[in-house]
Coordinates of C-alpha atoms and ligand atoms in Angstrom, one line a residue:
X1 CA -115.8 70.1 -72.0
X2 CA -113.6 67.1 -71.6
X3 CA -109.7 68.1 -71.0
X4 CA -106.6 66.5 -72.4
X5 CA -103.2 66.5 -71.2
X6 CA -99.7 65.1 -72.5
X7 CA -95.9 64.9 -71.4
X8 CA -92.9 63.7 -73.2
X9 CA -89.5 64.4 -71.5
X10 CA -87.2 62.7 -69.1
X11 CA -89.3 62.8 -65.8
X12 CA -92.0 60.2 -64.8
X13 CA -94.9 61.2 -66.5
X14 CA -97.4 59.8 -64.0
X15 CA -97.5 62.7 -61.6
X16 CA -97.5 65.4 -64.3
X17 CA -100.4 63.8 -66.0
X18 CA -102.6 63.3 -62.8
X19 CA -101.6 66.8 -61.6
X20 CA -102.6 68.3 -65.1
X21 CA -105.9 66.3 -65.0
X22 CA -106.5 67.4 -61.4
X23 CA -106.1 71.3 -62.9
X24 CA -108.4 70.4 -65.7
X25 CA -111.0 68.7 -63.8
X26 CA -113.4 71.7 -63.9
X27 CA -113.8 70.6 -67.7
X28 CA -115.5 67.4 -66.8
X29 CA -115.6 64.5 -64.2
X30 CA -117.5 61.8 -65.7
X31 CA -114.6 59.5 -66.1
X32 CA -110.7 59.8 -66.3
X33 CA -107.9 58.0 -68.0
X34 CA -104.3 57.9 -69.0
X35 CA -102.0 56.1 -71.3
X36 CA -98.3 55.4 -70.8
X37 CA -95.4 53.5 -72.3
X38 CA -93.9 51.2 -69.9
X39 CA -90.9 49.5 -71.1
X40 CA -91.7 49.7 -74.7
X41 CA -95.7 48.8 -74.1
X42 CA -98.6 51.0 -74.3
X43 CA -100.7 50.6 -71.2
X44 CA -104.1 52.3 -70.4
X45 CA -105.6 53.1 -67.0
X46 CA -109.1 54.2 -67.0
X47 CA -111.9 54.9 -64.3
X48 CA -115.3 56.0 -64.1
X49 CA -116.4 58.9 -62.1
X50 CA -114.1 61.6 -60.4
X51 CA -110.5 61.8 -61.0
X52 CA -109.7 60.3 -57.6
X53 CA -110.9 56.8 -58.9
X54 CA -108.2 56.8 -61.3
X55 CA -105.7 58.0 -58.7
X56 CA -106.6 55.0 -56.7
X57 CA -106.0 52.7 -59.4
X58 CA -102.7 54.2 -60.5
X59 CA -101.5 54.6 -56.8
X60 CA -101.9 50.8 -56.5
X61 CA -99.3 50.2 -59.3
X62 CA -97.4 53.4 -59.0
X63 CA -94.0 51.8 -59.0
X64 CA -94.6 50.3 -62.3
X65 CA -96.4 53.3 -64.0
X66 CA -93.9 55.7 -63.1
X67 CA -91.1 54.2 -65.2
X68 CA -93.1 55.9 -68.2
X69 CA -91.6 59.2 -69.2
X70 CA -94.3 59.6 -71.7
X71 CA -98.2 59.8 -71.4
X72 CA -101.5 61.2 -72.5
X73 CA -104.4 61.9 -70.0
X74 CA -108.0 62.7 -70.3
X75 CA -110.9 63.8 -68.1
X76 CA -114.4 63.2 -69.8
X77 CA -117.6 65.3 -70.1
X78 CA -119.7 62.7 -71.8
X79 CA -121.2 63.3 -75.0
X80 CA -121.1 59.9 -77.0
X81 CA -121.7 56.9 -74.8
X82 CA -122.6 56.4 -71.1
X83 CA -119.9 57.9 -68.5
X84 CA -118.5 54.4 -67.7
X85 CA -115.1 52.9 -68.0
X86 CA -115.2 51.7 -71.4
X87 CA -116.1 54.8 -72.7
X88 CA -113.5 56.7 -70.8
X89 CA -110.3 57.8 -72.8
X90 CA -107.7 57.1 -73.9
X91 CA -109.1 54.8 -76.7
X92 CA -107.1 52.3 -78.7
X93 CA -107.3 50.1 -81.9
X94 CA -107.5 46.4 -82.4
X95 CA -103.8 45.7 -81.6
X96 CA -103.6 48.0 -78.6
X97 CA -100.5 50.0 -79.9
X98 CA -102.2 53.4 -80.4
X99 CA -103.6 55.6 -77.8
X100 CA -105.7 58.6 -78.3
X101 CA -107.4 61.3 -76.1
X102 CA -110.0 63.7 -77.6
X103 CA -111.8 66.9 -76.7
X104 CA -114.6 67.5 -79.0
X105 CA -117.1 65.6 -81.3
X106 CA -116.2 63.6 -84.3
X107 CA -119.6 64.7 -86.3
X108 CA -119.1 61.8 -89.0
X109 CA -118.1 59.0 -86.7
X110 CA -121.0 56.9 -87.6
X111 CA -119.9 56.7 -91.2
X112 CA -116.4 56.0 -90.3
X113 CA -117.1 53.4 -87.8
X114 CA -119.1 51.5 -90.4
X115 CA -116.2 51.7 -92.8
X116 CA -113.4 50.8 -90.2
X117 CA -115.8 47.8 -88.9
X118 CA -115.9 46.6 -92.7
X119 CA -112.0 46.7 -92.4
X120 CA -112.1 44.6 -89.4
X121 CA -111.8 47.0 -86.7
X122 CA -113.4 45.7 -83.4
X123 CA -115.0 48.5 -81.6
X124 CA -115.1 48.3 -77.7
X125 CA -116.9 51.7 -76.7
X126 CA -119.6 53.8 -77.9
X127 CA -117.9 56.7 -78.4
X128 CA -116.9 58.9 -81.4
X129 CA -113.4 59.0 -80.4
X130 CA -112.6 55.4 -80.9
X131 CA -112.9 55.9 -84.6
X132 CA -109.9 58.3 -84.4
X133 CA -107.8 55.3 -82.7
X134 CA -108.8 52.8 -85.4
X135 CA -108.2 55.5 -88.4
X136 CA -104.8 56.5 -87.1
X137 CA -103.8 52.9 -86.5
X138 CA -104.9 52.1 -90.1
X139 CA -103.1 55.1 -91.5
X140 CA -99.9 54.0 -89.6
X141 CA -100.1 50.6 -90.9
X142 CA -99.9 52.3 -94.3
X143 CA -97.3 54.9 -93.7
X144 CA -95.1 53.8 -90.7
X145 CA -95.2 57.5 -89.9
X146 CA -97.1 58.7 -86.6
X147 CA -97.3 62.3 -87.9
X148 CA -98.3 61.5 -91.2
X149 CA -101.0 58.8 -89.8
X150 CA -102.7 61.6 -87.7
X151 CA -102.6 64.1 -90.6
X152 CA -104.3 61.6 -93.0
X153 CA -106.8 60.9 -90.2
X154 CA -107.8 64.5 -89.6
X155 CA -108.4 64.7 -93.5
X156 CA -111.2 62.2 -92.9
X157 CA -112.7 63.3 -89.8
X158 CA -115.2 66.2 -89.4
X159 CA -116.2 68.0 -86.4
X160 CA -114.5 69.5 -83.7
X161 CA -111.3 68.0 -81.9
X162 CA -108.3 68.5 -79.8
X163 CA -106.2 65.1 -80.1
X164 CA -103.0 63.8 -78.7
X165 CA -101.8 60.3 -79.9
X166 CA -99.1 58.1 -78.9
X167 CA -98.1 54.9 -80.6
X168 CA -96.2 51.8 -79.2
X169 CA -93.9 51.7 -82.2
X170 CA -92.9 55.3 -82.2
X171 CA -90.7 56.0 -78.9
X172 CA -91.1 58.9 -77.0
X173 CA -93.5 60.8 -79.5
X174 CA -96.6 62.5 -79.0
X175 CA -98.5 63.9 -81.9
X176 CA -101.2 66.5 -81.2
X177 CA -103.7 68.4 -83.3
X178 CA -106.9 70.5 -83.3
X179 CA -109.6 71.9 -85.0
X180 CA -112.4 74.1 -83.2
X181 CA -111.2 73.0 -79.7
X182 CA -108.3 74.6 -77.7
X183 CA -104.9 73.0 -77.5
X184 CA -101.5 74.4 -76.4
X185 CA -98.0 73.0 -76.1
X186 CA -95.8 73.7 -73.1
X187 CA -92.2 74.0 -73.6
X188 CA -89.8 72.9 -70.9
X189 CA -86.1 71.8 -70.9
X190 CA -85.9 68.7 -73.1
X191 CA -89.4 68.2 -72.4
X192 CA -92.9 69.1 -73.7
X193 CA -96.5 69.2 -72.4
X194 CA -99.5 69.4 -74.5
X195 CA -102.9 70.5 -72.9
X196 CA -106.5 71.8 -73.3
X197 CA -105.7 74.7 -71.1
X198 CA -103.1 76.5 -69.2
X199 CA -103.8 75.3 -65.7
X200 CA -102.8 71.8 -66.6
X201 CA -99.0 72.8 -67.3
X202 CA -98.5 76.4 -65.7
X203 CA -96.9 74.7 -62.6
X204 CA -93.9 73.4 -65.0
X205 CA -93.5 76.0 -67.8
X206 CA -94.7 79.4 -68.8
X207 CA -93.4 79.0 -72.4
X208 CA -96.1 77.9 -74.7
X209 CA -97.3 77.5 -78.2
X210 CA -101.1 77.7 -79.0
X211 CA -102.1 75.5 -81.9
X212 CA -104.2 76.9 -84.7
X213 CA -106.9 75.0 -86.3
X214 CA -105.5 72.2 -88.5
X215 CA -102.1 72.2 -87.4
X216 CA -100.2 69.2 -86.2
X217 CA -97.5 69.0 -83.8
X218 CA -95.0 66.1 -83.2
X219 CA -93.1 66.2 -79.8
X220 CA -90.1 64.4 -78.7
X221 CA -88.2 65.1 -75.4
X222 CA -85.7 67.1 -78.0
X223 CA -87.9 68.5 -80.9
X224 CA -91.0 70.1 -81.5
X225 CA -92.1 70.1 -85.4
X226 CA -95.2 71.9 -86.7
X227 CA -97.0 71.1 -90.0
X228 CA -100.3 72.3 -91.4
X229 CA -103.1 69.8 -92.7
X230 CA -101.1 69.6 -96.0
X231 CA -97.9 68.6 -94.6
X232 CA -96.0 72.0 -95.0
X233 CA -93.7 72.9 -92.1
X234 CA -94.9 76.2 -90.5
X235 CA -93.2 78.6 -88.1
X236 CA -93.8 78.4 -84.2
X237 CA -95.0 81.4 -82.1
X238 CA -93.7 80.9 -78.7
X239 CA -95.6 83.1 -76.0
X240 CA -95.2 83.5 -72.2
X241 CA -98.1 82.6 -70.4
X242 CA -99.8 85.4 -68.3
X243 CA -100.8 83.2 -65.4
X244 CA -99.0 82.4 -62.0
X245 CA -99.3 78.9 -60.5
X246 CA -100.9 80.4 -57.3
X247 CA -104.1 81.1 -59.2
X248 CA -104.7 77.5 -58.9
X249 CA -104.5 77.3 -55.0
X250 CA -107.6 77.7 -52.8
X251 CA -105.6 80.0 -50.6
X252 CA -107.2 78.6 -47.4
X253 CA -110.8 78.7 -48.5
X254 CA -112.7 75.6 -48.4
X255 CA -113.7 75.8 -52.1
X256 CA -112.5 77.6 -55.1
X257 CA -116.1 79.1 -55.4
X258 CA -115.9 80.8 -52.0
X259 CA -112.4 82.2 -52.7
X260 CA -113.6 83.5 -56.1
X261 CA -116.6 85.2 -54.5
X262 CA -114.2 86.9 -52.1
X263 CA -111.9 88.0 -54.9
X264 CA -114.7 90.2 -56.5
X265 CA -113.7 93.6 -54.9
X266 CA -110.1 93.1 -56.2
X267 CA -111.6 92.0 -59.6
X268 CA -113.6 95.2 -59.8
X269 CA -110.3 97.2 -59.1
X270 CA -108.5 95.3 -61.9
X271 CA -111.2 95.9 -64.4
X272 CA -111.4 99.7 -63.7
X273 CA -107.6 100.0 -63.5
X274 CA -106.3 102.2 -66.5
X275 CA -109.7 102.6 -67.8
X276 CA -111.6 104.7 -65.3
X277 CA -109.2 106.8 -63.6
X278 CA -111.3 109.6 -61.8
X279 CA -114.8 110.7 -61.9
X280 CA -114.2 113.9 -64.1
X281 CA -112.0 111.9 -66.6
X282 CA -113.5 110.1 -69.7
X283 CA -113.4 106.3 -69.8
X284 CA -110.4 105.0 -71.6
X285 CA -111.1 101.8 -73.8
X286 CA -108.5 101.5 -76.3
X287 CA -109.6 97.9 -76.8
X288 CA -112.7 99.1 -78.9
X289 CA -111.3 99.5 -82.4
X290 CA -114.3 100.9 -84.0
X291 CA -113.8 104.6 -84.7
X292 CA -115.7 107.5 -83.3
X293 CA -117.8 107.9 -86.5
X294 CA -118.8 104.2 -86.7
X295 CA -119.5 104.2 -82.9
X296 CA -122.0 107.3 -83.4
X297 CA -123.5 105.5 -86.6
X298 CA -124.3 102.2 -84.6
X299 CA -128.0 101.3 -85.0
X300 CA -128.1 98.4 -82.9
X301 CA -126.2 96.1 -80.7
X302 CA -126.8 92.2 -80.5
X303 CA -125.3 90.5 -77.7
X304 CA -124.8 86.7 -77.5
X305 CA -123.7 84.7 -74.8
X306 CA -124.9 81.6 -72.6
X307 CA -125.6 80.9 -69.0
X308 CA -124.2 83.3 -66.6
X309 CA -122.6 85.3 -69.2
X310 CA -126.0 85.8 -70.8
X311 CA -127.2 87.3 -67.5
X312 CA -124.3 89.7 -67.6
X313 CA -125.1 90.8 -71.1
X314 CA -128.7 91.3 -69.8
X315 CA -127.4 93.8 -67.3
X316 CA -125.3 95.1 -70.2
X317 CA -128.6 95.8 -72.3
X318 CA -130.1 97.7 -69.5
X319 CA -127.0 100.2 -69.1
X320 CA -126.3 100.4 -72.7
X321 CA -130.0 101.2 -73.6
X322 CA -130.2 103.7 -70.6
X323 CA -126.9 105.5 -71.4
X324 CA -126.5 105.2 -75.2
X325 CA -129.8 105.3 -76.9
X326 CA -129.1 102.4 -78.9
X327 CA -131.4 99.4 -79.0
X328 CA -129.8 96.3 -77.7
X329 CA -131.0 92.5 -78.2
X330 CA -129.5 89.9 -76.2
X331 CA -130.0 86.4 -77.1
X332 CA -128.8 83.0 -76.0
X333 CA -126.1 82.0 -78.5
X334 CA -127.8 78.5 -79.2
X335 CA -130.8 80.5 -80.3
X336 CA -128.9 83.0 -82.3
X337 CA -127.3 80.7 -84.4
X338 CA -130.3 78.6 -85.6
X339 CA -132.6 81.6 -87.2
X340 CA -132.0 84.5 -89.8
X341 CA -130.6 87.4 -87.8
X342 CA -130.8 90.7 -89.1
X343 CA -127.8 93.2 -89.0
X344 CA -125.3 94.8 -91.1
X345 CA -122.0 96.7 -90.5
X346 CA -123.9 99.4 -88.4
X347 CA -124.6 96.5 -86.2
X348 CA -122.2 95.7 -83.2
X349 CA -122.2 92.1 -82.1
X350 CA -120.8 91.5 -78.9
X351 CA -119.9 87.9 -77.6
X352 CA -119.6 87.4 -74.1
X353 CA -117.9 84.5 -72.4
X354 CA -115.7 83.5 -69.7
X355 CA -113.8 80.6 -71.3
X356 CA -113.9 82.0 -74.8
X357 CA -114.4 78.6 -75.8
X358 CA -118.3 78.0 -75.5
X359 CA -119.1 76.5 -79.1
X360 CA -122.6 78.2 -79.5
X361 CA -121.1 81.7 -78.8
X362 CA -118.2 81.0 -81.1
X363 CA -120.6 80.0 -84.0
X364 CA -122.8 83.0 -83.3
X365 CA -120.0 85.6 -83.5
X366 CA -118.6 83.7 -86.7
X367 CA -122.1 83.9 -88.2
X368 CA -122.5 87.7 -87.4
X369 CA -118.9 88.3 -88.7
X370 CA -119.8 86.8 -92.1
X371 CA -122.3 89.4 -92.4
X372 CA -120.1 92.2 -91.9
X373 CA -120.8 93.3 -88.3
X374 CA -118.0 94.3 -86.0
X375 CA -117.3 91.7 -83.3
X376 CA -116.4 92.7 -80.0
X377 CA -115.5 89.9 -77.6
X378 CA -115.8 90.4 -73.8
X379 CA -113.9 87.4 -72.3
X380 CA -111.8 86.3 -69.4
X381 CA -109.5 84.3 -71.8
X382 CA -107.6 86.5 -74.3
X383 CA -105.9 83.6 -75.4
X384 CA -109.0 81.7 -76.4
X385 CA -110.6 80.5 -79.7
X386 CA -113.5 83.3 -79.5
X387 CA -110.8 86.2 -78.9
X388 CA -109.3 85.3 -82.1
X389 CA -112.5 86.2 -83.8
X390 CA -112.5 89.6 -82.3
X391 CA -112.4 92.8 -84.1
X392 CA -112.4 94.5 -80.6
X393 CA -111.2 92.3 -77.7
X394 CA -112.1 93.7 -74.2
X395 CA -110.3 91.2 -71.7
X396 CA -112.2 91.2 -68.3
X397 CA -109.1 90.3 -66.4
X398 CA -110.9 88.3 -63.4
X399 CA -108.1 85.9 -63.4
X400 CA -108.4 82.1 -63.9
X401 CA -111.8 80.8 -62.4
X402 CA -111.7 77.4 -61.3
X403 CA -115.1 76.7 -59.8
X404 CA -117.5 75.6 -62.2
X405 CA -120.0 77.9 -61.0
X406 CA -119.0 81.4 -62.5
X407 CA -118.8 84.2 -59.9
X408 CA -115.9 86.7 -60.3
X409 CA -116.0 86.4 -64.1
X410 CA -119.7 87.6 -63.8
X411 CA -118.7 90.5 -61.9
X412 CA -116.0 91.5 -64.3
X413 CA -118.2 91.0 -67.2
X414 CA -120.9 93.3 -65.6
X415 CA -118.4 96.0 -64.8
X416 CA -116.9 95.9 -68.4
X417 CA -120.4 96.6 -69.4
X418 CA -120.5 99.7 -67.5
X419 CA -117.3 100.8 -68.7
X420 CA -118.5 100.0 -72.4
X421 CA -121.6 101.8 -71.9
X422 CA -120.2 104.9 -70.5
X423 CA -117.3 105.0 -73.1
X424 CA -120.0 105.0 -76.0
X425 CA -122.1 107.6 -74.2
X426 CA -119.1 109.8 -73.8
X427 CA -118.5 109.5 -77.6
X428 CA -122.2 109.8 -78.6
X429 CA -122.7 112.5 -75.9
X430 CA -126.1 110.6 -75.3
X431 CA -126.3 110.8 -71.4
X432 CA -125.8 113.9 -69.1
X433 CA -122.4 114.4 -67.4
X434 CA -124.0 114.3 -64.1
X435 CA -125.4 110.9 -64.5
X436 CA -122.1 109.7 -66.2
X437 CA -120.1 111.1 -63.0
X438 CA -122.7 109.6 -60.5
X439 CA -122.1 106.0 -62.1
X440 CA -118.5 106.6 -62.3
X441 CA -118.3 107.5 -58.5
X442 CA -120.3 104.3 -57.5
X443 CA -117.9 102.2 -59.7
X444 CA -114.9 103.7 -57.8
X445 CA -116.4 103.1 -54.4
X446 CA -118.0 99.5 -55.3
X447 CA -115.0 97.4 -54.1
X448 CA -115.4 98.9 -50.5
X449 CA -119.2 98.0 -50.6
X450 CA -118.3 94.7 -51.7
X451 CA -116.0 94.0 -49.1
X452 CA -118.7 95.1 -46.5
X453 CA -121.1 92.6 -48.1
X454 CA -118.4 90.0 -47.8
X455 CA -117.8 91.0 -44.2
X456 CA -121.4 90.3 -43.4
X457 CA -121.5 86.8 -45.0
X458 CA -122.5 85.2 -41.6
X459 CA -126.1 86.7 -42.1
X460 CA -126.3 85.0 -45.3
X461 CA -125.2 81.7 -44.0
X462 CA -127.8 81.8 -41.4
X463 CA -130.5 82.5 -43.8
X464 CA -128.8 79.8 -46.1
X465 CA -129.6 77.2 -43.2
X466 CA -133.0 78.3 -42.5
X467 CA -134.1 77.6 -46.4
X468 CA -131.6 74.8 -47.2
X469 CA -134.2 72.1 -47.2
X470 CA -136.4 73.7 -49.6
X471 CA -137.4 71.9 -52.7
X472 CA -138.1 75.1 -54.6
X473 CA -136.9 78.7 -54.7
X474 CA -138.4 81.7 -56.3
X475 CA -136.3 84.9 -57.0
X476 CA -138.3 88.0 -58.0
X477 CA -136.9 91.4 -59.2
X478 CA -137.6 94.1 -61.8
X479 CA -135.8 96.0 -64.1
X480 CA -132.0 96.1 -64.1
X481 CA -132.1 93.5 -61.3
X482 CA -134.3 90.8 -63.2
X483 CA -130.8 89.4 -64.6
X484 CA -129.7 89.4 -60.9
X485 CA -132.8 87.2 -60.2
X486 CA -132.1 85.0 -63.0
X487 CA -128.3 84.8 -61.9
X488 CA -129.1 84.2 -58.4
X489 CA -131.6 81.2 -59.4
X490 CA -128.8 79.7 -61.7
X491 CA -126.3 79.8 -59.0
X492 CA -128.6 78.1 -56.4
X493 CA -129.8 75.4 -59.0
X494 CA -126.6 74.5 -60.4
X495 CA -124.7 73.8 -57.2
X496 CA -127.4 72.9 -54.9
X497 CA -129.8 71.1 -57.4
X498 CA -132.6 72.9 -55.7
X499 CA -135.3 74.0 -58.4
X500 CA -134.9 77.7 -58.4
X501 CA -136.6 80.3 -60.9
X502 CA -136.0 83.9 -61.5
X503 CA -139.2 86.0 -62.3
X504 CA -139.8 89.6 -63.3
X505 CA -141.9 90.7 -60.1
X506 CA -144.8 91.8 -62.2
X507 CA -145.1 88.4 -63.8
X508 CA -145.9 86.7 -60.6
X509 CA -149.4 87.2 -60.9
X510 CA -149.8 85.9 -64.2
X511 CA -149.2 82.3 -63.5
X512 CA -146.2 81.5 -61.1
X513 CA -148.3 82.9 -57.9
X514 CA -150.4 79.5 -58.4
X515 CA -147.3 77.7 -57.0
X516 CA -147.0 79.7 -54.0
X517 CA -147.7 78.0 -50.3
X518 CA -146.0 77.9 -46.9
X519 CA -143.3 75.8 -48.3
X520 CA -142.0 78.1 -51.0
X521 CA -139.4 80.8 -50.4
X522 CA -139.8 83.8 -52.4
X523 CA -136.6 85.9 -52.4
X524 CA -137.2 89.5 -53.5
X525 CA -134.3 91.8 -54.8
X526 CA -135.7 95.0 -53.3
X527 CA -133.1 97.6 -54.1
X528 CA -134.0 101.2 -53.8
X529 CA -135.0 103.0 -57.0
X530 CA -137.9 103.3 -59.6
X531 CA -139.3 99.8 -59.0
X532 CA -138.6 99.4 -55.4
X533 CA -142.4 100.1 -54.5
X534 CA -143.7 97.8 -57.2
X535 CA -141.4 95.1 -56.0
X536 CA -142.8 95.5 -52.4
X537 CA -146.4 95.2 -53.6
X538 CA -145.6 92.1 -55.4
X539 CA -143.9 90.8 -52.4
X540 CA -147.1 91.6 -50.2
X541 CA -149.0 89.6 -52.7
X542 CA -146.8 86.5 -52.5
X543 CA -146.7 87.0 -48.6
X544 CA -150.7 86.9 -48.9
X545 CA -150.5 83.4 -50.5
X546 CA -148.3 82.3 -47.3
X547 CA -145.1 82.1 -49.2
X548 CA -141.9 82.4 -47.0
X549 CA -140.4 85.8 -47.8
X550 CA -136.7 86.8 -47.9
X551 CA -135.5 90.3 -48.9
X552 CA -132.4 91.3 -50.3
X553 CA -132.3 94.9 -49.8
X554 CA -130.3 98.2 -49.3
X555 CA -133.4 99.8 -47.5
X556 CA -133.1 100.4 -43.8
X557 CA -136.8 100.5 -43.6
X558 CA -138.0 98.6 -40.3
X559 CA -141.4 98.0 -41.8
X560 CA -139.8 95.2 -44.0
X561 CA -139.4 93.4 -40.7
X562 CA -143.1 92.6 -40.7
X563 CA -143.2 91.3 -44.3
X564 CA -139.9 89.3 -44.6
X565 CA -139.1 86.3 -42.6
X566 CA -135.4 86.8 -43.5
X567 CA -133.6 90.0 -44.6
X568 CA -130.1 90.2 -46.2
X569 CA -129.1 93.9 -46.2
X570 CA -126.4 95.4 -48.3
X571 CA -124.8 98.8 -48.3
X572 CA -127.1 101.6 -50.0
X573 CA -126.1 101.8 -53.8
X574 CA -127.1 103.8 -56.8
X575 CA -129.8 101.7 -58.6
X576 CA -127.8 101.6 -62.1
X577 CA -125.1 100.0 -60.2
X578 CA -127.1 97.6 -57.9
X579 CA -126.8 94.4 -59.9
X580 CA -123.0 94.4 -59.1
X581 CA -123.7 94.5 -55.4
X582 CA -126.9 92.4 -55.2
X583 CA -125.4 89.4 -56.8
X584 CA -122.7 88.9 -54.2
X585 CA -125.1 87.7 -51.3
X586 CA -126.8 85.5 -53.9
X587 CA -123.7 83.9 -54.7
X588 CA -122.9 83.3 -51.0
X589 CA -126.5 82.1 -50.4
X590 CA -126.1 79.4 -53.2
X591 CA -122.8 78.6 -51.9
X592 CA -123.7 78.2 -48.2
X593 CA -127.1 76.2 -49.2
X594 CA -125.0 73.8 -51.4
X595 CA -122.2 73.4 -48.6
X596 CA -125.0 72.9 -46.1
X597 CA -126.5 70.0 -48.2
X598 CA -123.0 68.5 -48.7
X599 CA -123.0 68.9 -52.3
X600 CA -119.8 69.1 -54.4
X601 CA -119.7 72.9 -54.7
X602 CA -116.7 73.2 -57.2
X603 CA -117.7 70.3 -59.3
X604 CA -121.6 70.0 -59.5
X605 CA -122.9 67.1 -61.2
X606 CA -123.4 67.0 -65.0
X607 CA -121.8 70.3 -65.6
X608 CA -118.5 71.4 -67.1
X609 CA -116.8 74.9 -67.0
X610 CA -116.1 75.0 -70.8
X611 CA -119.0 73.8 -73.0
X612 CA -117.1 73.3 -76.4
X613 CA -120.0 71.3 -78.0
X614 CA -123.1 72.9 -79.6
Ligands
F6R1 C1 -122.7 79.0 -64.7 C2 -121.9 79.0 -65.8 C3 -122.5 79.0 -67.2 C4 -121.5 79.5 -67.9 C5 -122.0 79.2 -69.7 C6 -121.1 80.0 -70.6 O1 -122.1 79.2 -63.5 O2 -120.7 79.0 -65.5 O3 -123.7 78.9 -67.2 O4 -121.7 80.9 -67.9 O5 -121.7 77.8 -69.9 O6 -119.8 80.0 -70.6 P1 -118.7 81.1 -71.0 O7 -119.0 82.1 -70.2 O8 -117.4 80.4 -70.8 O9 -119.1 81.3 -72.4

């Protein structure tokens, strides 16, 4: 949710800032802007909408702007103030000497603004961020020290922020700080980078330092100084970033989403690697630090997550309850944090998040932690804020996910839940050896089955074309594939903007059936197992109301041809594992419909990949 980038060194800053913003565009695309210092003067360039608009502006003045060897940049997901050029970052003060980029929300900006206006500050935008620019300018006027000005400003601001600041009078210096928003410094040779996330800088350096809350870093081409909010010097922890620049390439696919869908067989292999070695060996999950006794004593599990991660958590609930005999509650983090939740040290709380930066989920796990529960985090970003809250950290190793619509991270989360459930069941002895071995066998052969599904993607594409002009879409399923129906519907609505809803098939007749007519597609997830016949009956009921029926099934039954207008077939799979297989054609269906409709698949409107505001 908003991304910031900065560079100070001896190279021209322009291309580095634009490249960094390109790789942060998944965080927002309402507007973009940069601030540079050309021949001793701070200049701002901003544009509403996609980054390309900013690129067009800066290209026209490239020769001039590229003289600057320092700069900060921003990509916006609007929170305060409309997504227009005036509200685009960087923001500045009355005299235009300060430039600030910000990710987060300044919660007390209204009070600050009133005070600053009384002092003569003239606000141009409706943003919360502009208060920071005026505040820093005021503190700089008092101290003549940019680091001190930023430090004093952060003592007055409340809320969440990652900030990067430059000042016209302080040559070749960026001051950056954070509280409850991600920020890291990339370390080059006589140059430094600052960014909200690794993709912005990985092309230039693998050496980095993550800032902790309330730390302030001052960067010049030849120095990096780190202090805490009280001005004390603190030691720097330099790390080697685990990512490779190639992760940011589309590798010949038209969109990142399509590439990431195709990566799923390998993602499953990665998640299983070293954890599930053979059918007759126990699952190894050293990341779980709860001892055997505590695991046996668990009396409940609460899982908190948002969006796609919430759907993975729902699959997790089915598997854990099935195999471990422990009651599991799954709740959107944004609900969990606003009510009294009951739990104690025998409650395991699992936070699930691709980014590890989702504000609601961070708050939820912190709340549970303060109550004494063990916190297990399932995330694709072991370097994230949420990961730092973990008592047990289970990284899902899906690799960097660029497309805003999550696909491979969902797969990795679901597979991680199978491993976790088997791990607990083996310790608790709560499931039979034969059942566990059956699931392990299916997990091991899952990548081949996924490859088969992907090799039949043309069938999905044909189906997508047939239904692409539908206004609405209904997905029905039962049991362990109900989350698959929700996730299939979410994928479709977020990238194609078609109104799609997932229902438990049994609920259809309690209301939603009233919506059915010849214009309504109903996609039934019809995987063999306990609920197959029931869903088939529900599909018959929908067909009797003239709905356009689509089946996603692992059944070869030819009778289905009479009932369904389109059938997407996947290889036969054990019911318990079916969510991991069934989701892939639904991701492809959403992708091909959106692509057919000409939508911006990787950057759907109004969304951002990392939702760092509550
Ligand atoms: C949908 C999607 C979102 C995220 C949600 C939580 O494709 O990506 O629904 O799943 O915003 O994000 P994380 O998993 O980063 O906590």
